[in-house]
CSV table of C-alpha atoms in Angstrom, one decimal:
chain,number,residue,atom,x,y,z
A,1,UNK,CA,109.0,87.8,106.8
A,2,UNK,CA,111.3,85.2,108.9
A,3,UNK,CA,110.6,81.7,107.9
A,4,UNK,CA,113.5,80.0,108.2
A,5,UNK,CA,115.5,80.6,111.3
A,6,UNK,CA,118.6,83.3,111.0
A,7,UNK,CA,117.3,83.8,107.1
A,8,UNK,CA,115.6,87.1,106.4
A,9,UNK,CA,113.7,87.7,103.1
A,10,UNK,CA,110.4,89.6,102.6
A,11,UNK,CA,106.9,88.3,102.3
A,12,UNK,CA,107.9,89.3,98.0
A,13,UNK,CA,110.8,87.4,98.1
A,14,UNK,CA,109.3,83.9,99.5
A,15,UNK,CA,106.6,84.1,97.5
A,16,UNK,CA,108.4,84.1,94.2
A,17,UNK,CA,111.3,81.2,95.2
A,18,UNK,CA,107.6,79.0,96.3
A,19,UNK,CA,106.3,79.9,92.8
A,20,UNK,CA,109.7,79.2,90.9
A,21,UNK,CA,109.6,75.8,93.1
A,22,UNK,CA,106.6,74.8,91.9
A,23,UNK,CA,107.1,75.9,88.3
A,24,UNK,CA,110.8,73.9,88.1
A,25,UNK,CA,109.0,70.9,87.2
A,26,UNK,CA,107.6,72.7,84.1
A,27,UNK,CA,110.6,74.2,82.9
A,28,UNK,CA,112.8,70.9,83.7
A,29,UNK,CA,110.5,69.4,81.1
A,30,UNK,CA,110.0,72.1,78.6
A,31,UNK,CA,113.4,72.3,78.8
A,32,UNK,CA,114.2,68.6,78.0
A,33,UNK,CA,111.7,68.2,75.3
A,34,UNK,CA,111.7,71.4,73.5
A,35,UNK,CA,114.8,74.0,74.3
A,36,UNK,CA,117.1,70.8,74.2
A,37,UNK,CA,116.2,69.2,71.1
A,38,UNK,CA,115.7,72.7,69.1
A,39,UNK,CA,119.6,73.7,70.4
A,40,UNK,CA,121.2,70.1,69.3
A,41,UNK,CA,119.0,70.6,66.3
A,42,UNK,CA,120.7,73.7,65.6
A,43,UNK,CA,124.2,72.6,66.2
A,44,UNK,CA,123.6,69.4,63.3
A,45,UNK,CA,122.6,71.5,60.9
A,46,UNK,CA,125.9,73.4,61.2
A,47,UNK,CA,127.8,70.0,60.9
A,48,UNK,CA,127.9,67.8,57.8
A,49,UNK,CA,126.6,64.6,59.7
A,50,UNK,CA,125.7,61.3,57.6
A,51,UNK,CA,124.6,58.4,59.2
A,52,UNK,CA,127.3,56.3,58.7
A,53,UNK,CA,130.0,59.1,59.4
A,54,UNK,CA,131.2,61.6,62.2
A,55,UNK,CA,129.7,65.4,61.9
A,56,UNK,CA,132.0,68.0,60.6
A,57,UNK,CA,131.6,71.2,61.3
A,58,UNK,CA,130.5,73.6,58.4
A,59,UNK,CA,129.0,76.5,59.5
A,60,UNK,CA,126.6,77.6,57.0
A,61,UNK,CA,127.0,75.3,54.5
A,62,UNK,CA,124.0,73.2,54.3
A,63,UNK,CA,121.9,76.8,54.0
A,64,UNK,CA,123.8,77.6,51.2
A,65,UNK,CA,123.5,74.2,49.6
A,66,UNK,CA,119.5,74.3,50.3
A,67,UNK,CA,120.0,77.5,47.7
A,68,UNK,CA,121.3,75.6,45.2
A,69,UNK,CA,118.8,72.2,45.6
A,70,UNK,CA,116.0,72.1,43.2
A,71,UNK,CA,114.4,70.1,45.1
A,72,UNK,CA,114.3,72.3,48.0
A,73,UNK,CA,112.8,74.8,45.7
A,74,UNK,CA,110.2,72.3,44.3
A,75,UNK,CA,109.0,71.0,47.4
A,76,UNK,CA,108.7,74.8,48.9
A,77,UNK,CA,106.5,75.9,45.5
A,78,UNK,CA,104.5,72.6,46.2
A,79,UNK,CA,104.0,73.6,49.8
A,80,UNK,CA,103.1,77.2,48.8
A,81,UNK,CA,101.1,75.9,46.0
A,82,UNK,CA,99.2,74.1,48.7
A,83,UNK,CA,98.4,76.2,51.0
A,84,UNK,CA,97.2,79.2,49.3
A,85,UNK,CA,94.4,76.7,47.5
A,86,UNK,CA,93.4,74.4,50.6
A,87,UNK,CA,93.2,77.2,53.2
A,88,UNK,CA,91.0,79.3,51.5
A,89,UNK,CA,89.1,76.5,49.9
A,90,UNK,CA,88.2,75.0,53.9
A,91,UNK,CA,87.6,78.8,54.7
A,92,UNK,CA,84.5,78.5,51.7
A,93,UNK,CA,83.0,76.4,52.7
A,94,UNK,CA,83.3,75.9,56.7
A,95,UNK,CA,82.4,79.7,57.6
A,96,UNK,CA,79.4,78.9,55.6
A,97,UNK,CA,78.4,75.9,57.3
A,98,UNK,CA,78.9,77.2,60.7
A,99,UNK,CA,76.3,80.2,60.1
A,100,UNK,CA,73.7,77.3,58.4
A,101,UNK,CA,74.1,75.3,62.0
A,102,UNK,CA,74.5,78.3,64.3
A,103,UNK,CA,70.5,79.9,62.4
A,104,UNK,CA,67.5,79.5,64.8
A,105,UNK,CA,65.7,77.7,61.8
A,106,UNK,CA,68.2,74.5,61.4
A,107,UNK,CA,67.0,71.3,62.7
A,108,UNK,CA,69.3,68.3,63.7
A,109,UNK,CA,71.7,70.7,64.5
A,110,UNK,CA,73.3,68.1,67.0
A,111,UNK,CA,73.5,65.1,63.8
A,112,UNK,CA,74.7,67.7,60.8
A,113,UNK,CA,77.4,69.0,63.9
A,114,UNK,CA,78.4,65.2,64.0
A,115,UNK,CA,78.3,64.4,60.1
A,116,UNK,CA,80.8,67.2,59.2
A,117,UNK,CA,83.3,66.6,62.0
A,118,UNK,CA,83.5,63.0,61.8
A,119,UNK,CA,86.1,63.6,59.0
A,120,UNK,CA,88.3,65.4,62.1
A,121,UNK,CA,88.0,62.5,64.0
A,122,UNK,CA,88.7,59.8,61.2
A,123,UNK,CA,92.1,57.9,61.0
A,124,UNK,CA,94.2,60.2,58.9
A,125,UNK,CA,96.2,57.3,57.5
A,126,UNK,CA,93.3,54.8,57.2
A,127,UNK,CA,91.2,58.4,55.4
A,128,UNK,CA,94.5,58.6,53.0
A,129,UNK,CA,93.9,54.8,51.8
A,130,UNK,CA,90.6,54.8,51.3
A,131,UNK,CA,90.8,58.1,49.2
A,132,UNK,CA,93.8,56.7,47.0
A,133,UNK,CA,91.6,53.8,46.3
A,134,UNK,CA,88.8,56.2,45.1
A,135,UNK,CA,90.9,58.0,43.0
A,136,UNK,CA,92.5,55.2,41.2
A,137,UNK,CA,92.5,56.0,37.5
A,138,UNK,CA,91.0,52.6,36.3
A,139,UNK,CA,88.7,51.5,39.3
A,140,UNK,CA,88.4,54.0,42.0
A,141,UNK,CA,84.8,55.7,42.6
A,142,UNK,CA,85.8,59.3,41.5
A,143,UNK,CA,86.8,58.0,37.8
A,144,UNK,CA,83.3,56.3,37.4
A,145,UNK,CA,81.3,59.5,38.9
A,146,UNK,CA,82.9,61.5,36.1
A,147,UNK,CA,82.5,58.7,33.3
A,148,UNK,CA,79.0,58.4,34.1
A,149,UNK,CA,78.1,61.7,33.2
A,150,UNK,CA,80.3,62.2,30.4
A,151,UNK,CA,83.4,63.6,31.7
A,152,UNK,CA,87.3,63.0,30.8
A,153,UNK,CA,88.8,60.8,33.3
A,154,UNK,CA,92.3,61.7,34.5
A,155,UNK,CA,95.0,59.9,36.1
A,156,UNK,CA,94.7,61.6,39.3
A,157,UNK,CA,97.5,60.4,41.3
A,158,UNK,CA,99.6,58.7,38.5
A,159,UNK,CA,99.2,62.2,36.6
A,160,UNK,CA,101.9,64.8,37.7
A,161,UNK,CA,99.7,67.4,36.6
A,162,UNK,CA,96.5,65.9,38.4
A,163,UNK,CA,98.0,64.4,41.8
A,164,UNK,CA,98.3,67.3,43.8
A,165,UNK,CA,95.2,68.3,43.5
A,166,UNK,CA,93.7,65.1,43.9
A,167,UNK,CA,95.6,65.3,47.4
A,168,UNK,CA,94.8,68.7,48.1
A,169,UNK,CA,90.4,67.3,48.1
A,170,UNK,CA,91.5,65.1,51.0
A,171,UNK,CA,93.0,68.0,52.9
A,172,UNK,CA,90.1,70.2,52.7
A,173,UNK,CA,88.0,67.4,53.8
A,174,UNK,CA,89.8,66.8,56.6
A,175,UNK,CA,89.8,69.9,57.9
A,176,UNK,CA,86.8,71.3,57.0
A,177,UNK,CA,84.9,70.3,60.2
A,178,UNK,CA,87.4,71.5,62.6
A,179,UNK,CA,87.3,75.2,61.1
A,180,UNK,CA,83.7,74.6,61.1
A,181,UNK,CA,83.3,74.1,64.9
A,182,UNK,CA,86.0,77.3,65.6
A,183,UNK,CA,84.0,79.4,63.9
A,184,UNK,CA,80.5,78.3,65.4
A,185,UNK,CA,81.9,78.9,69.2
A,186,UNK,CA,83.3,82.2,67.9
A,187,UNK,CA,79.5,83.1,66.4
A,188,UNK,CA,78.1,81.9,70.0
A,189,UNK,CA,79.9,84.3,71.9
A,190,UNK,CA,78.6,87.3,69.6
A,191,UNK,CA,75.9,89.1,72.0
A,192,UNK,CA,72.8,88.4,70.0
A,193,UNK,CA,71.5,92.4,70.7
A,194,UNK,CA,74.2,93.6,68.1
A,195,UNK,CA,72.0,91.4,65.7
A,196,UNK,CA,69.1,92.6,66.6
A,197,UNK,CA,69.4,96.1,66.8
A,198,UNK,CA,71.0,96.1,63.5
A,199,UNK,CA,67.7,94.4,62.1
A,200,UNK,CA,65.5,96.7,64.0
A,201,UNK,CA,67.6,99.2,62.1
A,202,UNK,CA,66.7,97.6,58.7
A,203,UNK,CA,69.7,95.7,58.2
A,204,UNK,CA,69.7,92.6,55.5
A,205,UNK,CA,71.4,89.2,56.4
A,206,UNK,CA,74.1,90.4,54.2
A,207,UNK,CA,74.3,93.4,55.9
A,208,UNK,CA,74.5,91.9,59.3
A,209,UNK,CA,76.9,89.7,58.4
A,210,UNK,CA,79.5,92.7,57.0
A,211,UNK,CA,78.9,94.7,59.3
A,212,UNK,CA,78.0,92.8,62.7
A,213,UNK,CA,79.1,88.8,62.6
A,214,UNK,CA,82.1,89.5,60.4
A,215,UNK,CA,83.9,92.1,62.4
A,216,UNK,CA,83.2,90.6,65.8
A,217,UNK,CA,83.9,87.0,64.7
A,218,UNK,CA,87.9,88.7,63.7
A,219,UNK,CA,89.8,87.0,66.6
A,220,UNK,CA,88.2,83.7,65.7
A,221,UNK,CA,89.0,84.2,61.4
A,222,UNK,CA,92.3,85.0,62.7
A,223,UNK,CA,92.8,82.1,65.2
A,224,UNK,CA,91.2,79.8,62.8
A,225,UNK,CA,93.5,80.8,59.2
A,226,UNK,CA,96.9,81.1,61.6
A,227,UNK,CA,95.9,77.1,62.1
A,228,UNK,CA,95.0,76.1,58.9
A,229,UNK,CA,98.0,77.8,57.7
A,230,UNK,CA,100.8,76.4,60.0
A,231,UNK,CA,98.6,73.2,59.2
A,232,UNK,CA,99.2,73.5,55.4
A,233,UNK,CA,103.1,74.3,55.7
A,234,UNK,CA,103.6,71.0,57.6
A,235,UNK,CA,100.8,69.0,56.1
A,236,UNK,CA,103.0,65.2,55.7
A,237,UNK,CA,101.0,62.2,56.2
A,238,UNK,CA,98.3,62.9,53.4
A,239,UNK,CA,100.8,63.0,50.8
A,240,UNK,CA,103.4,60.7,52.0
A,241,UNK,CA,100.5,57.8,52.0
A,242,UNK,CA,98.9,58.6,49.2
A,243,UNK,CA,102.0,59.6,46.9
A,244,UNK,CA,103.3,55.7,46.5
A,245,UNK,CA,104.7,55.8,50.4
A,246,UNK,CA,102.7,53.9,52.9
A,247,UNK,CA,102.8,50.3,52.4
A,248,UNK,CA,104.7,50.5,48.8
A,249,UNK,CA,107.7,51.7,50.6
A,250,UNK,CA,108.4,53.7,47.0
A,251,UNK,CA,109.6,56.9,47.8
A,252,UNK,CA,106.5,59.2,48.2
A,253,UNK,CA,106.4,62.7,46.9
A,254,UNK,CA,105.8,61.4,43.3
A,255,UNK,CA,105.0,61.4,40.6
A,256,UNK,CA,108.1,63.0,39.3
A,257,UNK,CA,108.0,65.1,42.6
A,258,UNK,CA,104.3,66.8,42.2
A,259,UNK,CA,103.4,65.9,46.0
A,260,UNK,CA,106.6,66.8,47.2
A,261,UNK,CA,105.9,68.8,50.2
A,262,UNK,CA,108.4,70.4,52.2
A,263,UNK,CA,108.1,68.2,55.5
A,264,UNK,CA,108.2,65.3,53.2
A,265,UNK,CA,111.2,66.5,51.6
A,266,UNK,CA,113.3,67.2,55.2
A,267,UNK,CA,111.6,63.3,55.6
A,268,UNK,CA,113.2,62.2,52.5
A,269,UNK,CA,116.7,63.7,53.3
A,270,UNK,CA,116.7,63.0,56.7
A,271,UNK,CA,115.2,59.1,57.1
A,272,UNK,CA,116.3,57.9,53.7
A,273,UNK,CA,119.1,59.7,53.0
A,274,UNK,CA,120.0,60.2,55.9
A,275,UNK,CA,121.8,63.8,55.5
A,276,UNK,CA,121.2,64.7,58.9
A,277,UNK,CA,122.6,67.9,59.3
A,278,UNK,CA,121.2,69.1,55.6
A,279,UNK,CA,117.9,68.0,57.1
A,280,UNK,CA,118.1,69.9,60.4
A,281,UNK,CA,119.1,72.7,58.1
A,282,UNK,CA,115.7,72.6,55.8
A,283,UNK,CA,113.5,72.1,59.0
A,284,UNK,CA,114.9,75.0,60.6
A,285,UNK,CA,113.9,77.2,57.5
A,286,UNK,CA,110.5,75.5,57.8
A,287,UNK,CA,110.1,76.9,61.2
A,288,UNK,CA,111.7,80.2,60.2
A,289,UNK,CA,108.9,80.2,57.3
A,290,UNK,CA,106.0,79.2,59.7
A,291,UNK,CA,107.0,82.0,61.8
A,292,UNK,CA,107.1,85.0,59.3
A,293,UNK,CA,104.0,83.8,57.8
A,294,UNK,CA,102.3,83.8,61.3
A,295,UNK,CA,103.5,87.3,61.9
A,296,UNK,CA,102.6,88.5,58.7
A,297,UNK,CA,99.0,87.0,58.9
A,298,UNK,CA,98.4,88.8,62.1
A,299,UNK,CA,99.8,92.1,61.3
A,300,UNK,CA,97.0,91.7,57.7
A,301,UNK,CA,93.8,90.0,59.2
A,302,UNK,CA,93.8,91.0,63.2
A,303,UNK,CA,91.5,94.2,63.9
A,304,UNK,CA,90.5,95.8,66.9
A,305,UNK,CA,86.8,95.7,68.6
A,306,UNK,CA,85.2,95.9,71.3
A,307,UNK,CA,81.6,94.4,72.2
């Protein structure tokens, strides 16, 4: 094809320099905002960089000294800790949910729908607040539930064996809903003849559900515990506000470090310490962690079907 005079290139040829003009844009930007930042990223956490003095090169260094930090190990055993008790916790109860809303039987389906998302939707940071007022050992709501019927009442959040956990409610609420409305489009798009046959056949609910709903509704459990779980490895703002941060302007993560999760502990380094480069070098085995674990989750949990 001629379409510029004395040049001669094919119909092939023009077609892919018009779509690489029109994707330059895209990749101008992408590589601005992302392939930029995660390269200089790279380079400072080679460098011993403080705020208040010139990066020196050091290779590997800050890896090695992450190694040795106990800190690094507490906040990853925190993070871990974490997420192998709130991901499965907002898997019980919002696979659940979404089979009570998606029955035939449910009314109000519409209000319910709204009731448990609203969390989703709710102010993370205003959410946090309100929950660390509930939990407070002497006047919060929680305390005086469990006093009225007789229970211990434990210092939740001033308690380094009780804080994380009180944390770890407020990130299964939040995120309940969200998993909740994932898995109810995944259960819509499962052709409503499997069902039936399989009941024409005899089939229980429970049997249905291992043997029909379960299988299909794979791509969705996958989609939805690959989220939760990059979720949980960089879950920050819960505990930074309500482990003394926020408007204390203590250093959050307490007490004595039992809320000390990983992203707040690159936060810690690298905005009030301000060990740049040792910070670049914890977030970049953050990302190396979220990436194994992603792998790892879809090599275990994805399964072939076919409707």
């Amino acid at each position: 094809m001629r379409m510029v005079p004395g040049v001669h290139l094919t119909y092939r040829t023009w077609r892919g320099i018009w779509a690489f003009l029109f994707l330059l844009p895209s990749l101008v930007l992408f590589g601005l905002i992302v392939v930029y930042p995660l390269g200089w990223a790279a380079w400072i956490s080679l460098n011993d960089w403080g705020f208040l003095r010139l990066p020196a090169f050091i290779g590997m260094g800050n890896y090695a000294r992450l190694l040795a930090d106990p800190l690094f190990w507490k906040s990853l055993k925190v993070t871990l800790l974490w997420t192998v008790v709130v991901v499965p916790a907002i898997l019980v109860f919002s696979l659940p949910l979404a089979l009570i809303l998606n029955a035939g039987w449910v009314k109000l389906k519409g209000l319910f729908r709204g009731i448990y998302f609203a969390p989703v939707v709710t102010n993370i940071v205003a959410a946090a607040f309100v929950w660390r007022w509930m939990f407070e050992p002497g006047t919060g709501v929680v305390n005086w539930i469990l006093g009225s019927v007789g229970l211990g009442k434990p210092g939740w959040l001033a308690d380094p064996a009780w804080a994380l956990w009180a944390v770890m409610v407020v990130g299964v609420w939040k995120q309940i809903g969200q998993a909740m409305v994932l898995f109810l489009a995944g259960l819509q798009t499962i052709p409503e003849h499997y069902v039936e046959a399989a009941r024409m056949d005899g089939a229980g609910r429970w049997q249905v559900f291992r043997h029909i709903t379960l299988p299909l509704l794979n791509p969705t459990v996958l989609f939805v515990v690959v989220i939760l779980v990059i979720n949980a490895l960089r879950v920050f703002t819960i505990p930074y506000v309500m482990s003394s941060g926020g408007l204390q302007m203590r250093t959050p993560g307490g007490p004595l470090d039992s809320t000390r999760v990983f992203v707040l502990h690159i936060y810690d380094i690298g905005f009030k310490q301000f060990e740049l480069g040792y910070a670049s070098a914890n977030a970049f085995v953050l990302m190396a962690l979220i990436i194994v674990v992603t792998l790892v989750q879809i090599r275990l949990i994805q399964r072939p079907f076919e409707y």
